[in-house]
C-alpha cells in the first residue's frame, strides 16, 4: 500500500501564496511504479475537481482556473509532489487532496489539507 500525506495548507490573504507538499510512502514496489501524481480540490458544496497533474516524466496539465497561477512539480527521488499556488483568490478556498496513480491505474489518496483564502 501507499500512504500520501499532505502539508502546507492554511489561511492566506487574497493575492498571497502557499506551497503544498505531498509525500508518498509505503511499498517500494508501488512507489517505483507511480505514474501520475496530482492535486484535486473540493470547495464546500462543490464537486471535487482536478487542479493539476504531473506524470513521472514531468508532463503537466492544469485546470483552466489555475493556469498561470499554480505550478505543480515533482521530486521522484523523494516521492513528493508540490503545488506552488500564487495570486490566490477567495474562490481557491477548498480542501486540497493529493492523488497518486500507479501503472495499473490503482489510485491512492491523501486525507487533504485545507486552504482558506480570505482577508
mmCIF file of N, CA, C and O in Angstrom, residues 43-119:
data_model
loop_
_atom_site.group_PDB
_atom_site.id
_atom_site.type_symbol
_atom_site.label_atom_id
_atom_site.label_comp_id
_atom_site.label_asym_id
_atom_site.label_seq_id
_atom_site.Cartn_x
_atom_site.Cartn_y
_atom_site.Cartn_z
ATOM 1 N N UNK A 43 -14.369 22.390 -2.852
ATOM 2 C CA UNK A 43 -14.894 23.506 -2.075
ATOM 3 C C UNK A 43 -16.222 23.099 -1.445
ATOM 4 O O UNK A 43 -16.883 22.174 -1.932
ATOM 5 N N UNK A 44 -16.636 23.779 -0.396
ATOM 6 C CA UNK A 44 -17.918 23.446 0.248
ATOM 7 C C UNK A 44 -19.066 23.487 -0.755
ATOM 8 O O UNK A 44 -19.220 24.455 -1.502
ATOM 9 N N UNK A 45 -19.841 22.425 -0.791
ATOM 10 C CA UNK A 45 -20.988 22.364 -1.680
ATOM 11 C C UNK A 45 -20.667 22.108 -3.137
ATOM 12 O O UNK A 45 -21.564 22.124 -3.987
ATOM 13 N N UNK A 46 -19.390 21.857 -3.415
ATOM 14 C CA UNK A 46 -18.987 21.643 -4.801
ATOM 15 C C UNK A 46 -18.446 20.224 -4.981
ATOM 16 O O UNK A 46 -18.110 19.548 -4.002
ATOM 17 N N UNK A 47 -18.344 19.799 -6.227
ATOM 18 C CA UNK A 47 -17.732 18.509 -6.517
ATOM 19 C C UNK A 47 -16.221 18.649 -6.539
ATOM 20 O O UNK A 47 -15.679 19.725 -6.792
ATOM 21 N N UNK A 48 -15.568 17.533 -6.285
ATOM 22 C CA UNK A 48 -14.113 17.538 -6.357
ATOM 23 C C UNK A 48 -13.667 17.749 -7.804
ATOM 24 O O UNK A 48 -14.258 17.183 -8.732
ATOM 25 N N UNK A 49 -12.620 18.548 -7.967
ATOM 26 C CA UNK A 49 -12.120 18.828 -9.318
ATOM 27 C C UNK A 49 -10.605 18.666 -9.359
ATOM 28 O O UNK A 49 -9.906 18.877 -8.360
ATOM 29 N N UNK A 50 -10.123 18.314 -10.513
ATOM 30 C CA UNK A 50 -8.685 18.209 -10.727
ATOM 31 C C UNK A 50 -8.098 19.614 -10.820
ATOM 32 O O UNK A 50 -8.581 20.442 -11.585
ATOM 33 N N UNK A 51 -7.050 19.849 -10.060
ATOM 34 C CA UNK A 51 -6.355 21.138 -10.101
ATOM 35 C C UNK A 51 -5.149 21.063 -11.030
ATOM 36 O O UNK A 51 -4.979 21.888 -11.923
ATOM 37 N N UNK A 52 -4.308 20.067 -10.796
ATOM 38 C CA UNK A 52 -3.093 19.926 -11.594
ATOM 39 C C UNK A 52 -2.601 18.490 -11.484
ATOM 40 O O UNK A 52 -2.823 17.815 -10.480
ATOM 41 N N UNK A 53 -1.911 18.062 -12.533
ATOM 42 C CA UNK A 53 -1.427 16.695 -12.597
ATOM 43 C C UNK A 53 -0.057 16.699 -13.266
ATOM 44 O O UNK A 53 0.216 17.535 -14.139
ATOM 45 N N UNK A 54 0.791 15.753 -12.842
ATOM 46 C CA UNK A 54 2.123 15.649 -13.420
ATOM 47 C C UNK A 54 2.473 14.178 -13.592
ATOM 48 O O UNK A 54 2.219 13.356 -12.700
ATOM 49 N N UNK A 55 3.050 13.843 -14.732
ATOM 50 C CA UNK A 55 3.456 12.470 -14.982
ATOM 51 C C UNK A 55 4.865 12.246 -14.418
ATOM 52 O O UNK A 55 5.551 13.177 -13.990
ATOM 53 N N UNK A 56 5.286 10.995 -14.452
ATOM 54 C CA UNK A 56 6.618 10.651 -13.940
ATOM 55 C C UNK A 56 7.711 11.396 -14.709
ATOM 56 O O UNK A 56 8.734 11.781 -14.136
ATOM 57 N N UNK A 57 7.471 11.616 -15.984
ATOM 58 C CA UNK A 57 8.470 12.298 -16.818
ATOM 59 C C UNK A 57 8.371 13.816 -16.745
ATOM 60 O O UNK A 57 9.212 14.508 -17.311
ATOM 61 N N UNK A 58 7.343 14.318 -16.073
ATOM 62 C CA UNK A 58 7.261 15.761 -15.860
ATOM 63 C C UNK A 58 6.243 16.496 -16.711
ATOM 64 O O UNK A 58 6.154 17.728 -16.619
ATOM 65 N N UNK A 59 5.472 15.800 -17.500
ATOM 66 C CA UNK A 59 4.420 16.472 -18.261
ATOM 67 C C UNK A 59 3.296 16.887 -17.308
ATOM 68 O O UNK A 59 2.936 16.145 -16.398
ATOM 69 N N UNK A 60 2.776 18.078 -17.560
ATOM 70 C CA UNK A 60 1.789 18.636 -16.640
ATOM 71 C C UNK A 60 0.508 19.036 -17.356
ATOM 72 O O UNK A 60 0.504 19.301 -18.562
ATOM 73 N N UNK A 61 -0.565 19.090 -16.603
ATOM 74 C CA UNK A 61 -1.789 19.719 -17.088
ATOM 75 C C UNK A 61 -2.489 20.365 -15.894
ATOM 76 O O UNK A 61 -2.332 19.936 -14.750
ATOM 77 N N UNK A 62 -3.213 21.436 -16.199
ATOM 78 C CA UNK A 62 -3.827 22.266 -15.170
ATOM 79 C C UNK A 62 -5.289 22.547 -15.495
ATOM 80 O O UNK A 62 -5.683 22.625 -16.663
ATOM 81 N N UNK A 63 -6.056 22.763 -14.452
ATOM 82 C CA UNK A 63 -7.400 23.288 -14.650
ATOM 83 C C UNK A 63 -7.283 24.701 -15.197
ATOM 84 O O UNK A 63 -6.365 25.445 -14.839
ATOM 85 N N UNK A 64 -8.209 25.086 -16.054
ATOM 86 C CA UNK A 64 -8.158 26.423 -16.650
ATOM 87 C C UNK A 64 -8.153 27.515 -15.577
ATOM 88 O O UNK A 64 -7.521 28.558 -15.738
ATOM 89 N N UNK A 65 -8.837 27.253 -14.488
ATOM 90 C CA UNK A 65 -8.988 28.275 -13.450
ATOM 91 C C UNK A 65 -7.688 28.586 -12.708
ATOM 92 O O UNK A 65 -7.599 29.621 -12.027
ATOM 93 N N UNK A 66 -6.683 27.721 -12.833
ATOM 94 C CA UNK A 66 -5.430 27.943 -12.103
ATOM 95 C C UNK A 66 -4.232 28.149 -13.020
ATOM 96 O O UNK A 66 -3.125 28.419 -12.538
ATOM 97 N N UNK A 67 -4.424 28.029 -14.320
ATOM 98 C CA UNK A 67 -3.307 28.201 -15.258
ATOM 99 C C UNK A 67 -2.685 29.573 -15.087
ATOM 100 O O UNK A 67 -3.375 30.583 -14.996
ATOM 101 N N UNK A 68 -1.358 29.600 -15.040
ATOM 102 C CA UNK A 68 -0.643 30.851 -14.879
ATOM 103 C C UNK A 68 -0.464 31.273 -13.432
ATOM 104 O O UNK A 68 0.300 32.205 -13.150
ATOM 105 N N UNK A 69 -1.164 30.615 -12.525
ATOM 106 C CA UNK A 69 -1.048 30.961 -11.096
ATOM 107 C C UNK A 69 -0.461 29.818 -10.266
ATOM 108 O O UNK A 69 0.269 30.071 -9.303
ATOM 109 N N UNK A 70 -0.779 28.596 -10.632
ATOM 110 C CA UNK A 70 -0.317 27.420 -9.885
ATOM 111 C C UNK A 70 0.734 26.680 -10.709
ATOM 112 O O UNK A 70 0.653 26.628 -11.947
ATOM 113 N N UNK A 71 1.685 26.085 -10.002
ATOM 114 C CA UNK A 71 2.704 25.267 -10.645
ATOM 115 C C UNK A 71 2.867 23.966 -9.873
ATOM 116 O O UNK A 71 3.111 23.988 -8.662
ATOM 117 N N UNK A 72 2.745 22.861 -10.588
ATOM 118 C CA UNK A 72 2.951 21.553 -9.976
ATOM 119 C C UNK A 72 4.343 21.073 -10.330
ATOM 120 O O UNK A 72 4.825 21.288 -11.446
ATOM 121 N N UNK A 73 4.998 20.447 -9.367
ATOM 122 C CA UNK A 73 6.323 19.887 -9.610
ATOM 123 C C UNK A 73 6.463 18.594 -8.813
ATOM 124 O O UNK A 73 5.629 18.297 -7.952
ATOM 125 N N UNK A 74 7.539 17.897 -9.103
ATOM 126 C CA UNK A 74 7.655 16.550 -8.523
ATOM 127 C C UNK A 74 9.123 16.209 -8.319
ATOM 128 O O UNK A 74 9.962 16.527 -9.163
ATOM 129 N N UNK A 75 9.409 15.583 -7.191
ATOM 130 C CA UNK A 75 10.740 15.066 -6.907
ATOM 131 C C UNK A 75 10.600 13.551 -6.807
ATOM 132 O O UNK A 75 10.165 13.029 -5.778
ATOM 133 N N UNK A 76 10.946 12.856 -7.868
ATOM 134 C CA UNK A 76 10.749 11.411 -7.892
ATOM 135 C C UNK A 76 11.631 10.696 -6.867
ATOM 136 O O UNK A 76 11.242 9.668 -6.316
ATOM 137 N N UNK A 77 12.792 11.226 -6.603
ATOM 138 C CA UNK A 77 13.692 10.599 -5.628
ATOM 139 C C UNK A 77 13.099 10.638 -4.214
ATOM 140 O O UNK A 77 13.354 9.753 -3.403
ATOM 141 N N UNK A 78 12.321 11.679 -3.960
ATOM 142 C CA UNK A 78 11.698 11.836 -2.639
ATOM 143 C C UNK A 78 10.244 11.397 -2.638
ATOM 144 O O UNK A 78 9.574 11.500 -1.606
ATOM 145 N N UNK A 79 9.751 10.930 -3.787
ATOM 146 C CA UNK A 79 8.332 10.535 -3.894
ATOM 147 C C UNK A 79 7.410 11.638 -3.389
ATOM 148 O O UNK A 79 6.462 11.394 -2.631
ATOM 149 N N UNK A 80 7.713 12.848 -3.796
ATOM 150 C CA UNK A 80 6.981 14.013 -3.303
ATOM 151 C C UNK A 80 6.516 14.868 -4.478
ATOM 152 O O UNK A 80 7.261 15.059 -5.445
ATOM 153 N N UNK A 81 5.303 15.374 -4.355
ATOM 154 C CA UNK A 81 4.762 16.301 -5.348
ATOM 155 C C UNK A 81 4.419 17.606 -4.635
ATOM 156 O O UNK A 81 4.019 17.603 -3.464
ATOM 157 N N UNK A 82 4.610 18.691 -5.351
ATOM 158 C CA UNK A 82 4.400 20.021 -4.781
ATOM 159 C C UNK A 82 3.379 20.786 -5.621
ATOM 160 O O UNK A 82 3.233 20.546 -6.819
ATOM 161 N N UNK A 83 2.717 21.728 -4.966
ATOM 162 C CA UNK A 83 1.834 22.637 -5.683
ATOM 163 C C UNK A 83 2.118 24.043 -5.181
ATOM 164 O O UNK A 83 1.784 24.386 -4.035
ATOM 165 N N UNK A 84 2.766 24.832 -6.015
ATOM 166 C CA UNK A 84 3.017 26.232 -5.697
ATOM 167 C C UNK A 84 1.823 27.042 -6.167
ATOM 168 O O UNK A 84 1.491 27.025 -7.356
ATOM 169 N N UNK A 85 1.185 27.727 -5.246
ATOM 170 C CA UNK A 85 -0.021 28.482 -5.554
ATOM 171 C C UNK A 85 0.243 29.968 -5.326
ATOM 172 O O UNK A 85 0.534 30.377 -4.200
ATOM 173 N N UNK A 86 0.173 30.737 -6.387
ATOM 174 C CA UNK A 86 0.388 32.176 -6.322
ATOM 175 C C UNK A 86 -0.886 32.913 -6.697
ATOM 176 O O UNK A 86 -1.801 32.337 -7.284
ATOM 177 N N UNK A 87 -0.914 34.190 -6.366
ATOM 178 C CA UNK A 87 -2.072 35.038 -6.707
ATOM 179 C C UNK A 87 -3.383 34.359 -6.300
ATOM 180 O O UNK A 87 -4.336 34.303 -7.080
ATOM 181 N N UNK A 88 -3.411 33.895 -5.083
ATOM 182 C CA UNK A 88 -4.577 33.151 -4.613
ATOM 183 C C UNK A 88 -5.808 34.036 -4.529
ATOM 184 O O UNK A 88 -5.726 35.230 -4.211
ATOM 185 N N UNK A 89 -6.947 33.421 -4.829
ATOM 186 C CA UNK A 89 -8.230 34.107 -4.826
ATOM 187 C C UNK A 89 -9.160 33.430 -3.811
ATOM 188 O O UNK A 89 -8.991 32.238 -3.508
ATOM 189 N N UNK A 90 -10.158 34.143 -3.345
ATOM 190 C CA UNK A 90 -11.103 33.512 -2.409
ATOM 191 C C UNK A 90 -11.731 32.242 -2.973
ATOM 192 O O UNK A 90 -11.991 31.288 -2.222
ATOM 193 N N UNK A 91 -11.922 32.208 -4.279
ATOM 194 C CA UNK A 91 -12.532 31.016 -4.892
ATOM 195 C C UNK A 91 -11.586 29.822 -4.935
ATOM 196 O O UNK A 91 -11.992 28.725 -5.342
ATOM 197 N N UNK A 92 -10.339 30.006 -4.539
ATOM 198 C CA UNK A 92 -9.411 28.878 -4.414
ATOM 199 C C UNK A 92 -9.583 28.163 -3.077
ATOM 200 O O UNK A 92 -8.955 27.118 -2.847
ATOM 201 N N UNK A 93 -10.395 28.721 -2.201
ATOM 202 C CA UNK A 93 -10.635 28.098 -0.905
ATOM 203 C C UNK A 93 -11.250 26.712 -1.090
ATOM 204 O O UNK A 93 -12.279 26.571 -1.761
ATOM 205 N N UNK A 94 -10.597 25.701 -0.506
ATOM 206 C CA UNK A 94 -11.045 24.313 -0.679
ATOM 207 C C UNK A 94 -10.155 23.404 0.143
ATOM 208 O O UNK A 94 -9.100 23.821 0.649
ATOM 209 N N UNK A 95 -10.572 22.156 0.248
ATOM 210 C CA UNK A 95 -9.694 21.103 0.749
ATOM 211 C C UNK A 95 -8.928 20.551 -0.446
ATOM 212 O O UNK A 95 -9.546 20.100 -1.416
ATOM 213 N N UNK A 96 -7.625 20.598 -0.359
ATOM 214 C CA UNK A 96 -6.760 20.120 -1.438
ATOM 215 C C UNK A 96 -6.245 18.736 -1.073
ATOM 216 O O UNK A 96 -5.670 18.540 0.009
ATOM 217 N N UNK A 97 -6.449 17.806 -1.988
ATOM 218 C CA UNK A 97 -6.103 16.413 -1.732
ATOM 219 C C UNK A 97 -5.133 15.911 -2.786
ATOM 220 O O UNK A 97 -5.315 16.167 -3.980
ATOM 221 N N UNK A 98 -4.142 15.187 -2.316
ATOM 222 C CA UNK A 98 -3.125 14.611 -3.190
ATOM 223 C C UNK A 98 -3.584 13.255 -3.712
ATOM 224 O O UNK A 98 -4.240 12.481 -2.984
ATOM 225 N N UNK A 99 -3.228 12.980 -4.954
ATOM 226 C CA UNK A 99 -3.565 11.701 -5.572
ATOM 227 C C UNK A 99 -2.354 11.129 -6.284
ATOM 228 O O UNK A 99 -1.558 11.882 -6.867
ATOM 229 N N UNK A 100 -2.223 9.836 -6.219
ATOM 230 C CA UNK A 100 -1.185 9.142 -6.986
ATOM 231 C C UNK A 100 -1.815 7.953 -7.684
ATOM 232 O O UNK A 100 -2.715 7.309 -7.132
ATOM 233 N N UNK A 101 -1.341 7.702 -8.892
ATOM 234 C CA UNK A 101 -1.887 6.583 -9.657
ATOM 235 C C UNK A 101 -0.738 5.745 -10.192
ATOM 236 O O UNK A 101 0.206 6.276 -10.777
ATOM 237 N N UNK A 102 -0.831 4.431 -9.978
ATOM 238 C CA UNK A 102 0.268 3.589 -10.432
ATOM 239 C C UNK A 102 0.025 3.092 -11.852
ATOM 240 O O UNK A 102 -0.993 3.420 -12.479
ATOM 241 N N UNK A 103 0.956 2.304 -12.361
ATOM 242 C CA UNK A 103 0.879 1.886 -13.758
ATOM 243 C C UNK A 103 -0.277 0.919 -14.012
ATOM 244 O O UNK A 103 -0.614 0.672 -15.165
ATOM 245 N N UNK A 104 -0.885 0.397 -12.943
ATOM 246 C CA UNK A 104 -2.076 -0.445 -13.084
ATOM 247 C C UNK A 104 -3.349 0.372 -12.881
ATOM 248 O O UNK A 104 -4.432 -0.196 -12.751
ATOM 249 N N UNK A 105 -3.183 1.692 -12.854
ATOM 250 C CA UNK A 105 -4.292 2.633 -12.673
ATOM 251 C C UNK A 105 -4.962 2.532 -11.311
ATOM 252 O O UNK A 105 -6.100 2.983 -11.139
ATOM 253 N N UNK A 106 -4.262 1.960 -10.332
ATOM 254 C CA UNK A 106 -4.782 1.995 -8.964
ATOM 255 C C UNK A 106 -4.512 3.376 -8.410
ATOM 256 O O UNK A 106 -3.444 3.947 -8.610
ATOM 257 N N UNK A 107 -5.505 3.914 -7.697
ATOM 258 C CA UNK A 107 -5.450 5.291 -7.232
ATOM 259 C C UNK A 107 -5.304 5.334 -5.722
ATOM 260 O O UNK A 107 -5.954 4.571 -5.002
ATOM 261 N N UNK A 108 -4.468 6.241 -5.254
ATOM 262 C CA UNK A 108 -4.226 6.419 -3.824
ATOM 263 C C UNK A 108 -4.492 7.870 -3.469
ATOM 264 O O UNK A 108 -4.178 8.778 -4.257
ATOM 265 N N UNK A 109 -5.058 8.085 -2.281
ATOM 266 C CA UNK A 109 -5.466 9.430 -1.892
ATOM 267 C C UNK A 109 -4.924 9.796 -0.517
ATOM 268 O O UNK A 109 -4.849 8.964 0.378
ATOM 269 N N UNK A 110 -4.582 11.080 -0.370
ATOM 270 C CA UNK A 110 -4.271 11.605 0.941
ATOM 271 C C UNK A 110 -5.551 12.010 1.648
ATOM 272 O O UNK A 110 -6.654 11.849 1.119
ATOM 273 N N UNK A 111 -5.391 12.558 2.854
ATOM 274 C CA UNK A 111 -6.566 12.968 3.634
ATOM 275 C C UNK A 111 -6.964 14.400 3.359
ATOM 276 O O UNK A 111 -8.057 14.824 3.731
ATOM 277 N N UNK A 112 -6.082 15.156 2.739
ATOM 278 C CA UNK A 112 -6.419 16.522 2.375
ATOM 279 C C UNK A 112 -5.882 17.556 3.337
ATOM 280 O O UNK A 112 -5.630 17.278 4.508
ATOM 281 N N UNK A 113 -5.712 18.763 2.816
ATOM 282 C CA UNK A 113 -5.287 19.899 3.620
ATOM 283 C C UNK A 113 -6.125 21.104 3.218
ATOM 284 O O UNK A 113 -6.369 21.330 2.036
ATOM 285 N N UNK A 114 -6.565 21.863 4.206
ATOM 286 C CA UNK A 114 -7.475 22.977 3.949
ATOM 287 C C UNK A 114 -6.698 24.231 3.577
ATOM 288 O O UNK A 114 -5.758 24.633 4.283
ATOM 289 N N UNK A 115 -7.111 24.840 2.492
ATOM 290 C CA UNK A 115 -6.583 26.136 2.073
ATOM 291 C C UNK A 115 -7.726 27.139 2.142
ATOM 292 O O UNK A 115 -8.768 26.927 1.519
ATOM 293 N N UNK A 116 -7.529 28.191 2.907
ATOM 294 C CA UNK A 116 -8.531 29.234 3.043
ATOM 295 C C UNK A 116 -7.934 30.554 2.587
ATOM 296 O O UNK A 116 -6.899 30.985 3.112
ATOM 297 N N UNK A 117 -8.579 31.173 1.608
ATOM 298 C CA UNK A 117 -8.119 32.456 1.088
ATOM 299 C C UNK A 117 -9.136 33.508 1.499
ATOM 300 O O UNK A 117 -10.265 33.533 1.010
ATOM 301 N N UNK A 118 -8.734 34.352 2.421
ATOM 302 C CA UNK A 118 -9.668 35.330 2.980
ATOM 303 C C UNK A 118 -8.898 36.481 3.603
ATOM 304 O O UNK A 118 -7.799 36.304 4.129
ATOM 305 N N UNK A 119 -9.502 37.660 3.543
ATOM 306 C CA UNK A 119 -8.903 38.816 4.198
ATOM 307 C C UNK A 119 -9.456 38.981 5.614
ATOM 308 O O UNK A 119 -9.087 39.905 6.321
#
